[in-house]
Amino acid sequence: MTNDELREELFKLHEKLDRVLALLDVKAASAQKKASDRKAKQEKTLPLTEEEIKQQQERFHELFSRWMSGFEIEVQSELEAADADALRRFADANNLNITTKTPKARALQLIAARFREKRQLMHGLPSRRDADA
C-alpha cells in the first residue's frame, strides 16, 4: 500500500468514526430526554385538600346513587374514561387503600368493590354465615 492509499483508508475510517459518534450523540440525547420526561411524570402530586376530598366524596355518592338506580354500565364507563391519576385521587379521597403506583385497573376494582360493599350494607343482605345458621 502506498501513502496515498493509506491516507484514503484513514480518511474513510475517520468518516465512519464521525458517523458513529453522531449516532451516539443522538442516542444519548434521546435517553436524556426520556429520563427527564420520566422524572417529570414522577414528581409528587400535591396531597388532597379538604375541599377536594369533600368534592370527591360527593361525586362518589352521586355515582353510587346512579349505580344503585341501574346505571351500572354508564357509571363504569365514566370511571374507565377518567385519567389514572384522577381515579387514584378519587379513590384516595374515599378512603380506599391506594398508592400512586396502583394501576388504573386495580383502582377500578377497588371502587367497584366499595360500591358492592355499600349496597350490601344498605340492603342488609344476609351473609353466608346467616344462611348456614
mmCIF file of C-alpha atoms in Angstrom:
data_model
loop_
_atom_site.group_PDB
_atom_site.id
_atom_site.type_symbol
_atom_site.label_atom_id
_atom_site.label_comp_id
_atom_site.label_asym_id
_atom_site.label_seq_id
_atom_site.Cartn_x
_atom_site.Cartn_y
_atom_site.Cartn_z
ATOM 1 C CA MET A 1 0.000 0.000 0.000
ATOM 2 C CA THR A 2 1.208 3.419 -0.829
ATOM 3 C CA ASN A 3 0.993 6.516 1.300
ATOM 4 C CA ASP A 4 -1.934 7.839 -0.725
ATOM 5 C CA GLU A 5 -3.879 4.595 -0.277
ATOM 6 C CA LEU A 6 -3.193 4.614 3.472
ATOM 7 C CA ARG A 7 -4.363 8.231 3.739
ATOM 8 C CA GLU A 8 -7.510 7.405 1.814
ATOM 9 C CA GLU A 9 -8.263 4.422 4.079
ATOM 10 C CA LEU A 10 -7.540 6.536 7.158
ATOM 11 C CA PHE A 11 -9.873 9.250 5.838
ATOM 12 C CA LYS A 12 -12.662 6.666 5.317
ATOM 13 C CA LEU A 13 -12.159 5.373 8.864
ATOM 14 C CA HIS A 14 -12.413 8.925 10.223
ATOM 15 C CA GLU A 15 -15.665 9.462 8.328
ATOM 16 C CA LYS A 16 -17.107 6.232 9.737
ATOM 17 C CA LEU A 17 -15.977 7.206 13.224
ATOM 18 C CA ASP A 18 -17.654 10.612 12.851
ATOM 19 C CA ARG A 19 -20.932 8.925 11.837
ATOM 20 C CA VAL A 20 -20.746 6.542 14.808
ATOM 21 C CA LEU A 21 -20.096 9.437 17.203
ATOM 22 C CA ALA A 22 -23.014 11.390 15.731
ATOM 23 C CA LEU A 23 -25.310 8.391 16.224
ATOM 24 C CA LEU A 24 -24.117 8.016 19.819
ATOM 25 C CA ASP A 25 -24.839 11.706 20.471
ATOM 26 C CA VAL A 26 -28.374 11.317 19.110
ATOM 27 C CA LYS A 27 -28.932 8.212 21.235
ATOM 28 C CA ALA A 28 -27.597 9.921 24.375
ATOM 29 C CA ALA A 29 -29.829 12.952 23.797
ATOM 30 C CA SER A 30 -32.829 10.672 23.317
ATOM 31 C CA ALA A 31 -32.061 8.758 26.515
ATOM 32 C CA GLN A 32 -31.645 12.006 28.440
ATOM 33 C CA LYS A 33 -34.992 13.298 27.147
ATOM 34 C CA LYS A 34 -36.725 10.065 28.170
ATOM 35 C CA ALA A 35 -35.176 10.283 31.632
ATOM 36 C CA SER A 36 -36.299 13.891 32.085
ATOM 37 C CA ASP A 37 -39.818 13.010 30.869
ATOM 38 C CA ARG A 38 -39.949 10.089 33.293
ATOM 39 C CA LYS A 39 -38.743 12.292 36.137
ATOM 40 C CA ALA A 40 -41.355 14.931 35.320
ATOM 41 C CA LYS A 41 -44.078 12.284 35.495
ATOM 42 C CA GLN A 42 -42.785 11.016 38.836
ATOM 43 C CA GLU A 43 -42.997 14.372 40.569
ATOM 44 C CA LYS A 44 -45.093 14.110 43.690
ATOM 45 C CA THR A 45 -48.668 15.190 43.384
ATOM 46 C CA LEU A 46 -49.970 17.565 45.983
ATOM 47 C CA PRO A 47 -51.948 15.972 48.807
ATOM 48 C CA LEU A 48 -55.705 16.221 48.679
ATOM 49 C CA THR A 49 -57.187 19.365 50.188
ATOM 50 C CA GLU A 50 -60.236 19.272 52.440
ATOM 51 C CA GLU A 51 -62.307 20.855 49.678
ATOM 52 C CA GLU A 52 -61.117 18.317 47.116
ATOM 53 C CA ILE A 53 -61.859 15.437 49.494
ATOM 54 C CA LYS A 54 -65.369 16.788 50.037
ATOM 55 C CA GLN A 55 -65.934 17.158 46.270
ATOM 56 C CA GLN A 56 -64.650 13.645 45.562
ATOM 57 C CA GLN A 57 -66.855 12.172 48.305
ATOM 58 C CA GLU A 58 -69.891 13.983 46.898
ATOM 59 C CA ARG A 59 -69.015 12.634 43.456
ATOM 60 C CA PHE A 60 -68.743 9.141 44.958
ATOM 61 C CA HIS A 61 -72.236 9.434 46.459
ATOM 62 C CA GLU A 62 -73.617 10.750 43.165
ATOM 63 C CA LEU A 63 -72.011 7.885 41.196
ATOM 64 C CA PHE A 64 -73.174 5.363 43.768
ATOM 65 C CA SER A 65 -76.750 6.666 43.551
ATOM 66 C CA ARG A 66 -76.676 6.323 39.770
ATOM 67 C CA TRP A 67 -75.153 2.853 40.113
ATOM 68 C CA MET A 68 -77.926 1.813 42.500
ATOM 69 C CA SER A 69 -80.539 3.208 40.090
ATOM 70 C CA GLY A 70 -79.488 0.663 37.480
ATOM 71 C CA PHE A 71 -76.949 2.681 35.511
ATOM 72 C CA GLU A 72 -74.001 0.412 36.356
ATOM 73 C CA ILE A 73 -72.605 0.398 32.812
ATOM 74 C CA GLU A 74 -72.729 4.198 32.483
ATOM 75 C CA VAL A 75 -71.009 4.680 35.850
ATOM 76 C CA GLN A 76 -68.379 2.095 34.967
ATOM 77 C CA SER A 77 -67.773 3.748 31.583
ATOM 78 C CA GLU A 78 -67.425 7.150 33.231
ATOM 79 C CA LEU A 79 -64.892 5.793 35.709
ATOM 80 C CA GLU A 80 -62.947 3.964 32.990
ATOM 81 C CA ALA A 81 -62.773 7.165 30.938
ATOM 82 C CA ALA A 82 -61.131 9.024 33.820
ATOM 83 C CA ASP A 83 -57.391 9.650 33.893
ATOM 84 C CA ALA A 84 -55.476 7.139 36.059
ATOM 85 C CA ASP A 85 -54.184 9.866 38.393
ATOM 86 C CA ALA A 86 -57.652 11.392 38.774
ATOM 87 C CA LEU A 87 -59.043 7.943 39.532
ATOM 88 C CA ARG A 88 -56.374 7.362 42.192
ATOM 89 C CA ARG A 89 -57.174 10.711 43.814
ATOM 90 C CA PHE A 90 -60.888 9.844 43.707
ATOM 91 C CA ALA A 91 -60.209 6.502 45.396
ATOM 92 C CA ASP A 92 -57.852 8.059 47.949
ATOM 93 C CA ALA A 93 -60.425 10.706 48.903
ATOM 94 C CA ASN A 94 -62.918 7.903 49.537
ATOM 95 C CA ASN A 95 -60.603 6.005 51.899
ATOM 96 C CA LEU A 96 -59.653 3.216 49.540
ATOM 97 C CA ASN A 97 -56.249 1.622 50.064
ATOM 98 C CA ILE A 98 -54.424 3.072 47.074
ATOM 99 C CA THR A 99 -50.966 4.400 46.240
ATOM 100 C CA THR A 100 -49.541 6.485 43.410
ATOM 101 C CA LYS A 101 -48.287 3.280 41.791
ATOM 102 C CA THR A 102 -51.625 1.472 41.891
ATOM 103 C CA PRO A 103 -52.640 0.546 38.333
ATOM 104 C CA LYS A 104 -55.831 2.030 36.939
ATOM 105 C CA ALA A 105 -57.447 -1.418 36.646
ATOM 106 C CA ARG A 106 -56.828 -2.086 40.349
ATOM 107 C CA ALA A 107 -58.293 1.303 41.301
ATOM 108 C CA LEU A 108 -61.417 0.475 39.266
ATOM 109 C CA GLN A 109 -61.697 -2.881 41.049
ATOM 110 C CA LEU A 110 -61.447 -1.226 44.466
ATOM 111 C CA ILE A 111 -64.119 1.342 43.599
ATOM 112 C CA ALA A 112 -66.480 -1.359 42.274
ATOM 113 C CA ALA A 113 -65.883 -3.430 45.402
ATOM 114 C CA ARG A 114 -66.723 -0.404 47.567
ATOM 115 C CA PHE A 115 -69.961 0.105 45.616
ATOM 116 C CA ARG A 116 -70.929 -3.548 46.195
ATOM 117 C CA GLU A 117 -69.955 -3.353 49.861
ATOM 118 C CA LYS A 118 -72.023 -0.215 50.385
ATOM 119 C CA ARG A 119 -75.015 -1.783 48.594
ATOM 120 C CA GLN A 120 -74.790 -4.810 50.868
ATOM 121 C CA LEU A 121 -74.630 -2.608 53.959
ATOM 122 C CA MET A 122 -77.629 -0.555 52.796
ATOM 123 C CA HIS A 123 -79.818 -3.538 51.966
ATOM 124 C CA GLY A 124 -78.673 -5.707 54.837
ATOM 125 C CA LEU A 125 -78.232 -8.728 52.608
ATOM 126 C CA PRO A 126 -77.586 -11.850 54.653
ATOM 127 C CA SER A 127 -74.077 -13.184 54.687
ATOM 128 C CA ARG A 128 -73.199 -16.835 54.183
ATOM 129 C CA ARG A 129 -72.964 -17.364 57.923
ATOM 130 C CA ASP A 130 -76.586 -16.263 58.349
ATOM 131 C CA ALA A 131 -77.688 -18.753 55.701
ATOM 132 C CA ASP A 132 -75.845 -21.615 57.414
ATOM 133 C CA ALA A 133 -77.352 -20.927 60.840
#
